[in-house]
Amino acid sequence: MLVTQLALVSETDEITSSQLTRVAAALQKQAIRDFGPLWQIPASVDAFDSLHDVPVGYWPMIVRDDIGEPGAAGVHLDKNGQPFSLIQYSDSWSLTASHEMLEMLCDPFGSRVVAGQSPKKGQGVVEFLVEVSDPSEAPENGYTINGFLVSDFFTPHFYDPVQAPGVRYSFTGKLDGPRKILDGGYLSWREPVSDHWWQQIWFGTKNPTFRDLGKLTARTGSLRSAIDARTKTNARIAASGPESDRFAAAKTLTAAVKETTASRADLWRGQIEELKAGQVTEGTWEGGKHDHE
């Protein structure tokens, strides 16, 4: 089975090399432990100091201070048709990076659709754009790995025709049925009769609402790029993440994790110094044999 290799690169002075590698480790764990078994997509995530260091065959995820237009953030295709993603830096950039990683892995070329019953009455069967993190993208729906906030994502059961007991619709379990969205999330689809793109959105309102995006005939790039440009997904996550209670809790947890890892590092250094000094702590040797043998 082919492994998708992702490269996390920072082009902002706000991220230290230590933070970059620790976030990459959290994303790696999410890809291998959480996402891969559910979607059957094996992947690796590695941190690199610069784009010049990224080996051939890796798909880069690039964090920058200034993405330019909000629609420039997200996953794009290079001139050779290979995906890369641009990530808007914020204090909660690990959440944004996780969001883009998950969507790149699930649909690297940004145009994957799945047929299903429309949430809007009277539309019948429509084509949903597979955006694995968008229905529950709000920071409050995320979870932590190694002290860093990462994004929730839906499972393949999200497109099931009916709701069933005991079925997992998103990794955190916060999505409790197929084709649903949570406060701060959205869902996009094409209505084939009119060829219009529609969304169900839940941004700052009491309940979800529908909106007609019209035809996307004038778009450039992938369907997801066109949808994200209209929805300003990356910029919204970057702006809302640092203000969320979930991020505040993750920040506290990150500090606790760093304290724990620092203590463990001191123990390792102490043991190394003992070994250098010839002080064997796991047992003593006598006559060439270990004392517990």
mmCIF file of N, CA, C and O in Angstrom, residues 17-85:
data_model
loop_
_atom_site.group_PDB
_atom_site.id
_atom_site.type_symbol
_atom_site.label_atom_id
_atom_site.label_comp_id
_atom_site.label_asym_id
_atom_site.label_seq_id
_atom_site.Cartn_x
_atom_site.Cartn_y
_atom_site.Cartn_z
ATOM 1 N N SER A 17 11.572 26.025 15.670
ATOM 2 C CA SER A 17 11.811 24.677 15.151
ATOM 3 C C SER A 17 11.283 23.622 16.118
ATOM 4 O O SER A 17 10.786 22.570 15.704
ATOM 5 N N SER A 18 11.359 23.911 17.419
ATOM 6 C CA SER A 18 10.827 22.984 18.416
ATOM 7 C C SER A 18 9.324 22.821 18.269
ATOM 8 O O SER A 18 8.794 21.698 18.278
ATOM 9 N N GLN A 19 8.612 23.934 18.109
ATOM 10 C CA GLN A 19 7.161 23.857 17.962
ATOM 11 C C GLN A 19 6.788 23.164 16.662
ATOM 12 O O GLN A 19 5.834 22.371 16.618
ATOM 13 N N LEU A 20 7.531 23.444 15.603
ATOM 14 C CA LEU A 20 7.238 22.830 14.310
ATOM 15 C C LEU A 20 7.326 21.307 14.394
ATOM 16 O O LEU A 20 6.438 20.586 13.916
ATOM 17 N N THR A 21 8.387 20.807 15.003
ATOM 18 C CA THR A 21 8.555 19.355 15.082
ATOM 19 C C THR A 21 7.524 18.731 16.017
ATOM 20 O O THR A 21 7.057 17.611 15.765
ATOM 21 N N ARG A 22 7.140 19.442 17.090
ATOM 22 C CA ARG A 22 6.154 18.884 18.004
ATOM 23 C C ARG A 22 4.762 18.845 17.377
ATOM 24 O O ARG A 22 4.008 17.890 17.582
ATOM 25 N N VAL A 23 4.411 19.867 16.604
ATOM 26 C CA VAL A 23 3.125 19.837 15.901
ATOM 27 C C VAL A 23 3.140 18.751 14.830
ATOM 28 O O VAL A 23 2.149 18.034 14.646
ATOM 29 N N ALA A 24 4.263 18.608 14.118
ATOM 30 C CA ALA A 24 4.371 17.547 13.115
ATOM 31 C C ALA A 24 4.168 16.172 13.753
ATOM 32 O O ALA A 24 3.508 15.298 13.183
ATOM 33 N N ALA A 25 4.704 15.982 14.954
ATOM 34 C CA ALA A 25 4.527 14.709 15.661
ATOM 35 C C ALA A 25 3.064 14.483 16.021
ATOM 36 O O ALA A 25 2.552 13.355 15.933
ATOM 37 N N ALA A 26 2.368 15.558 16.427
ATOM 38 C CA ALA A 26 0.944 15.437 16.741
ATOM 39 C C ALA A 26 0.133 15.098 15.496
ATOM 40 O O ALA A 26 -0.770 14.245 15.534
ATOM 41 N N LEU A 27 0.445 15.737 14.380
ATOM 42 C CA LEU A 27 -0.249 15.449 13.125
ATOM 43 C C LEU A 27 0.044 14.029 12.649
ATOM 44 O O LEU A 27 -0.839 13.346 12.111
ATOM 45 N N GLN A 28 1.280 13.597 12.836
ATOM 46 C CA GLN A 28 1.643 12.223 12.473
ATOM 47 C C GLN A 28 0.809 11.223 13.268
ATOM 48 O O GLN A 28 0.291 10.251 12.727
ATOM 49 N N LYS A 29 0.664 11.481 14.564
ATOM 50 C CA LYS A 29 -0.131 10.582 15.402
ATOM 51 C C LYS A 29 -1.590 10.585 14.957
ATOM 52 O O LYS A 29 -2.247 9.536 14.920
ATOM 53 N N GLN A 30 -2.115 11.760 14.637
ATOM 54 C CA GLN A 30 -3.501 11.828 14.170
ATOM 55 C C GLN A 30 -3.691 11.059 12.863
ATOM 56 O O GLN A 30 -4.667 10.329 12.691
ATOM 57 N N ALA A 31 -2.727 11.219 11.950
ATOM 58 C CA ALA A 31 -2.830 10.537 10.658
ATOM 59 C C ALA A 31 -2.763 9.023 10.811
ATOM 60 O O ALA A 31 -3.543 8.288 10.182
ATOM 61 N N ILE A 32 -1.845 8.540 11.646
ATOM 62 C CA ILE A 32 -1.636 7.096 11.778
ATOM 63 C C ILE A 32 -2.659 6.449 12.701
ATOM 64 O O ILE A 32 -3.263 5.423 12.364
ATOM 65 N N ARG A 33 -2.882 7.046 13.868
ATOM 66 C CA ARG A 33 -3.727 6.419 14.889
ATOM 67 C C ARG A 33 -5.214 6.646 14.663
ATOM 68 O O ARG A 33 -6.033 5.733 14.846
ATOM 69 N N ASP A 34 -5.593 7.878 14.249
ATOM 70 C CA ASP A 34 -7.003 8.248 14.219
ATOM 71 C C ASP A 34 -7.609 8.188 12.818
ATOM 72 O O ASP A 34 -8.644 7.547 12.609
ATOM 73 N N PHE A 35 -6.968 8.857 11.871
ATOM 74 C CA PHE A 35 -7.539 8.980 10.529
ATOM 75 C C PHE A 35 -7.326 7.730 9.682
ATOM 76 O O PHE A 35 -8.262 7.233 9.045
ATOM 77 N N GLY A 36 -6.109 7.218 9.663
ATOM 78 C CA GLY A 36 -5.768 6.103 8.787
ATOM 79 C C GLY A 36 -6.644 4.878 8.946
ATOM 80 O O GLY A 36 -7.150 4.339 7.946
ATOM 81 N N PRO A 37 -6.868 4.386 10.166
ATOM 82 C CA PRO A 37 -7.699 3.180 10.322
ATOM 83 C C PRO A 37 -9.142 3.365 9.847
ATOM 84 O O PRO A 37 -9.759 2.406 9.372
ATOM 85 N N LEU A 38 -9.694 4.579 9.978
ATOM 86 C CA LEU A 38 -11.072 4.812 9.579
ATOM 87 C C LEU A 38 -11.223 4.985 8.072
ATOM 88 O O LEU A 38 -12.214 4.551 7.477
ATOM 89 N N TRP A 39 -10.237 5.615 7.441
ATOM 90 C CA TRP A 39 -10.324 5.908 6.011
ATOM 91 C C TRP A 39 -9.430 5.017 5.159
ATOM 92 O O TRP A 39 -9.455 5.120 3.925
ATOM 93 N N GLN A 40 -8.633 4.158 5.796
ATOM 94 C CA GLN A 40 -7.732 3.265 5.071
ATOM 95 C C GLN A 40 -6.771 4.038 4.163
ATOM 96 O O GLN A 40 -6.558 3.686 2.996
ATOM 97 N N ILE A 41 -6.222 5.117 4.726
ATOM 98 C CA ILE A 41 -5.265 5.961 3.996
ATOM 99 C C ILE A 41 -4.012 6.091 4.847
ATOM 100 O O ILE A 41 -3.992 6.869 5.811
ATOM 101 N N PRO A 42 -2.956 5.342 4.545
ATOM 102 C CA PRO A 42 -1.717 5.462 5.324
ATOM 103 C C PRO A 42 -0.951 6.729 4.943
ATOM 104 O O PRO A 42 -0.889 7.104 3.768
ATOM 105 N N ALA A 43 -0.397 7.403 5.939
ATOM 106 C CA ALA A 43 0.302 8.663 5.678
ATOM 107 C C ALA A 43 1.377 8.894 6.719
ATOM 108 O O ALA A 43 1.333 8.357 7.829
ATOM 109 N N SER A 44 2.354 9.706 6.347
ATOM 110 C CA SER A 44 3.396 10.151 7.273
ATOM 111 C C SER A 44 3.474 11.667 7.216
ATOM 112 O O SER A 44 3.156 12.285 6.191
ATOM 113 N N VAL A 45 3.893 12.275 8.327
ATOM 114 C CA VAL A 45 4.055 13.732 8.399
ATOM 115 C C VAL A 45 5.430 14.022 8.987
ATOM 116 O O VAL A 45 5.759 13.546 10.075
ATOM 117 N N ASP A 46 6.233 14.798 8.273
ATOM 118 C CA ASP A 46 7.580 15.148 8.728
ATOM 119 C C ASP A 46 7.764 16.659 8.658
ATOM 120 O O ASP A 46 7.225 17.323 7.767
ATOM 121 N N ALA A 47 8.538 17.201 9.603
ATOM 122 C CA ALA A 47 8.840 18.628 9.622
ATOM 123 C C ALA A 47 10.158 18.890 8.894
ATOM 124 O O ALA A 47 11.117 18.121 9.036
ATOM 125 N N PHE A 48 10.204 19.971 8.129
ATOM 126 C CA PHE A 48 11.417 20.382 7.419
ATOM 127 C C PHE A 48 11.649 21.868 7.641
ATOM 128 O O PHE A 48 10.705 22.650 7.751
ATOM 129 N N ASP A 49 12.933 22.245 7.706
ATOM 130 C CA ASP A 49 13.287 23.632 7.986
ATOM 131 C C ASP A 49 12.865 24.589 6.881
ATOM 132 O O ASP A 49 12.539 25.743 7.142
ATOM 133 N N SER A 50 12.893 24.130 5.646
ATOM 134 C CA SER A 50 12.522 25.001 4.534
ATOM 135 C C SER A 50 12.014 24.165 3.368
ATOM 136 O O SER A 50 12.199 22.942 3.338
ATOM 137 N N LEU A 51 11.393 24.822 2.409
ATOM 138 C CA LEU A 51 10.915 24.124 1.217
ATOM 139 C C LEU A 51 12.063 23.493 0.438
ATOM 140 O O LEU A 51 11.879 22.485 -0.240
ATOM 141 N N HIS A 52 13.265 24.072 0.550
ATOM 142 C CA HIS A 52 14.427 23.529 -0.146
ATOM 143 C C HIS A 52 14.799 22.139 0.379
ATOM 144 O O HIS A 52 15.468 21.373 -0.327
ATOM 145 N N ASP A 53 14.378 21.827 1.599
ATOM 146 C CA ASP A 53 14.732 20.543 2.208
ATOM 147 C C ASP A 53 13.706 19.447 1.933
ATOM 148 O O ASP A 53 13.953 18.283 2.259
ATOM 149 N N VAL A 54 12.568 19.803 1.365
ATOM 150 C CA VAL A 54 11.499 18.821 1.175
ATOM 151 C C VAL A 54 11.870 17.851 0.059
ATOM 152 O O VAL A 54 12.117 18.268 -1.076
ATOM 153 N N PRO A 55 11.937 16.542 0.351
ATOM 154 C CA PRO A 55 12.312 15.573 -0.681
ATOM 155 C C PRO A 55 11.258 15.480 -1.780
ATOM 156 O O PRO A 55 10.076 15.796 -1.577
ATOM 157 N N VAL A 56 11.681 15.024 -2.935
ATOM 158 C CA VAL A 56 10.769 14.798 -4.051
ATOM 159 C C VAL A 56 9.743 13.733 -3.635
ATOM 160 O O VAL A 56 10.088 12.731 -3.014
ATOM 161 N N GLY A 57 8.496 13.971 -3.986
ATOM 162 C CA GLY A 57 7.440 13.016 -3.672
ATOM 163 C C GLY A 57 6.610 13.396 -2.465
ATOM 164 O O GLY A 57 5.535 12.826 -2.246
ATOM 165 N N TYR A 58 7.086 14.359 -1.657
ATOM 166 C CA TYR A 58 6.313 14.831 -0.506
ATOM 167 C C TYR A 58 5.338 15.922 -0.947
ATOM 168 O O TYR A 58 5.639 16.713 -1.843
ATOM 169 N N TRP A 59 4.195 15.982 -0.282
ATOM 170 C CA TRP A 59 3.232 17.065 -0.498
ATOM 171 C C TRP A 59 3.413 18.084 0.620
ATOM 172 O O TRP A 59 3.205 17.761 1.791
ATOM 173 N N PRO A 60 3.806 19.316 0.302
ATOM 174 C CA PRO A 60 4.108 20.286 1.364
ATOM 175 C C PRO A 60 2.870 20.935 1.962
ATOM 176 O O PRO A 60 1.871 21.194 1.275
ATOM 177 N N MET A 61 2.939 21.205 3.263
ATOM 178 C CA MET A 61 1.961 22.013 3.989
ATOM 179 C C MET A 61 2.739 23.205 4.540
ATOM 180 O O MET A 61 3.593 23.039 5.414
ATOM 181 N N ILE A 62 2.467 24.389 4.039
ATOM 182 C CA ILE A 62 3.301 25.562 4.270
ATOM 183 C C ILE A 62 2.554 26.566 5.136
ATOM 184 O O ILE A 62 1.473 27.039 4.769
ATOM 185 N N VAL A 63 3.136 26.894 6.286
ATOM 186 C CA VAL A 63 2.530 27.857 7.206
ATOM 187 C C VAL A 63 3.159 29.219 6.963
ATOM 188 O O VAL A 63 4.388 29.360 6.989
ATOM 189 N N ARG A 64 2.303 30.233 6.738
ATOM 190 C CA ARG A 64 2.816 31.573 6.455
ATOM 191 C C ARG A 64 2.025 32.615 7.232
ATOM 192 O O ARG A 64 0.857 32.416 7.580
ATOM 193 N N ASP A 65 2.680 33.757 7.478
ATOM 194 C CA ASP A 65 2.001 34.887 8.125
ATOM 195 C C ASP A 65 0.943 35.480 7.213
ATOM 196 O O ASP A 65 -0.151 35.830 7.649
ATOM 197 N N ASP A 66 1.299 35.628 5.942
ATOM 198 C CA ASP A 66 0.420 36.312 4.996
ATOM 199 C C ASP A 66 0.128 35.389 3.822
ATOM 200 O O ASP A 66 1.008 35.085 3.011
ATOM 201 N N ILE A 67 -1.111 34.935 3.730
ATOM 202 C CA ILE A 67 -1.526 34.090 2.611
ATOM 203 C C ILE A 67 -2.006 34.936 1.441
ATOM 204 O O ILE A 67 -2.070 34.486 0.312
ATOM 205 N N GLY A 68 -2.336 36.211 1.714
ATOM 206 C CA GLY A 68 -2.902 37.067 0.681
ATOM 207 C C GLY A 68 -4.416 37.015 0.766
ATOM 208 O O GLY A 68 -4.994 37.153 1.838
ATOM 209 N N GLU A 69 -5.071 36.785 -0.349
ATOM 210 C CA GLU A 69 -6.521 36.669 -0.362
ATOM 211 C C GLU A 69 -6.954 35.465 0.461
ATOM 212 O O GLU A 69 -6.277 34.432 0.451
ATOM 213 N N PRO A 70 -8.089 35.555 1.175
ATOM 214 C CA PRO A 70 -8.555 34.417 1.979
ATOM 215 C C PRO A 70 -8.695 33.135 1.175
ATOM 216 O O PRO A 70 -8.460 32.049 1.677
ATOM 217 N N GLY A 71 -9.052 33.259 -0.108
ATOM 218 C CA GLY A 71 -9.207 32.078 -0.944
ATOM 219 C C GLY A 71 -7.904 31.407 -1.312
ATOM 220 O O GLY A 71 -7.900 30.293 -1.846
ATOM 221 N N ALA A 72 -6.772 32.074 -1.025
ATOM 222 C CA ALA A 72 -5.481 31.468 -1.353
ATOM 223 C C ALA A 72 -5.096 30.381 -0.366
ATOM 224 O O ALA A 72 -4.276 29.514 -0.661
ATOM 225 N N ALA A 73 -5.654 30.444 0.846
ATOM 226 C CA ALA A 73 -5.373 29.410 1.841
ATOM 227 C C ALA A 73 -6.067 28.112 1.448
ATOM 228 O O ALA A 73 -7.007 28.093 0.656
ATOM 229 N N GLY A 74 -5.576 27.007 2.006
ATOM 230 C CA GLY A 74 -6.177 25.708 1.705
ATOM 231 C C GLY A 74 -5.326 24.902 0.744
ATOM 232 O O GLY A 74 -4.161 25.212 0.493
ATOM 233 N N VAL A 75 -5.914 23.842 0.204
ATOM 234 C CA VAL A 75 -5.190 22.908 -0.655
ATOM 235 C C VAL A 75 -5.299 23.345 -2.114
ATOM 236 O O VAL A 75 -6.375 23.684 -2.597
ATOM 237 N N HIS A 76 -4.166 23.330 -2.808
ATOM 238 C CA HIS A 76 -4.103 23.693 -4.226
ATOM 239 C C HIS A 76 -3.290 22.642 -4.977
ATOM 240 O O HIS A 76 -2.667 21.768 -4.370
ATOM 241 N N LEU A 77 -3.278 22.758 -6.304
ATOM 242 C CA LEU A 77 -2.461 21.884 -7.136
ATOM 243 C C LEU A 77 -1.362 22.703 -7.784
ATOM 244 O O LEU A 77 -1.599 23.832 -8.240
ATOM 245 N N ASP A 78 -0.141 22.142 -7.818
ATOM 246 C CA ASP A 78 0.946 22.856 -8.475
ATOM 247 C C ASP A 78 0.858 22.668 -9.993
ATOM 248 O O ASP A 78 -0.081 22.049 -10.508
ATOM 249 N N LYS A 79 1.825 23.185 -10.721
ATOM 250 C CA LYS A 79 1.770 23.127 -12.183
ATOM 251 C C LYS A 79 1.898 21.709 -12.730
ATOM 252 O O LYS A 79 1.606 21.462 -13.897
ATOM 253 N N ASN A 80 2.348 20.787 -11.882
ATOM 254 C CA ASN A 80 2.424 19.385 -12.275
ATOM 255 C C ASN A 80 1.242 18.568 -11.753
ATOM 256 O O ASN A 80 1.243 17.343 -11.821
ATOM 257 N N GLY A 81 0.241 19.262 -11.223
ATOM 258 C CA GLY A 81 -0.955 18.591 -10.761
ATOM 259 C C GLY A 81 -0.839 17.925 -9.409
ATOM 260 O O GLY A 81 -1.680 17.106 -9.042
ATOM 261 N N GLN A 82 0.205 18.282 -8.622
ATOM 262 C CA GLN A 82 0.405 17.685 -7.305
ATOM 263 C C GLN A 82 -0.086 18.651 -6.216
ATOM 264 O O GLN A 82 0.099 19.862 -6.327
ATOM 265 N N PRO A 83 -0.697 18.121 -5.156
ATOM 266 C CA PRO A 83 -1.282 18.997 -4.142
ATOM 267 C C PRO A 83 -0.264 19.607 -3.183
ATOM 268 O O PRO A 83 0.765 19.001 -2.884
ATOM 269 N N PHE A 84 -0.565 20.796 -2.734
ATOM 270 C CA PHE A 84 0.148 21.435 -1.641
ATOM 271 C C PHE A 84 -0.870 22.291 -0.901
ATOM 272 O O PHE A 84 -1.934 22.616 -1.444
ATOM 273 N N SER A 85 -0.569 22.645 0.344
ATOM 274 C CA SER A 85 -1.527 23.462 1.092
ATOM 275 C C SER A 85 -0.835 24.673 1.697
ATOM 276 O O SER A 85 0.335 24.621 2.091
#
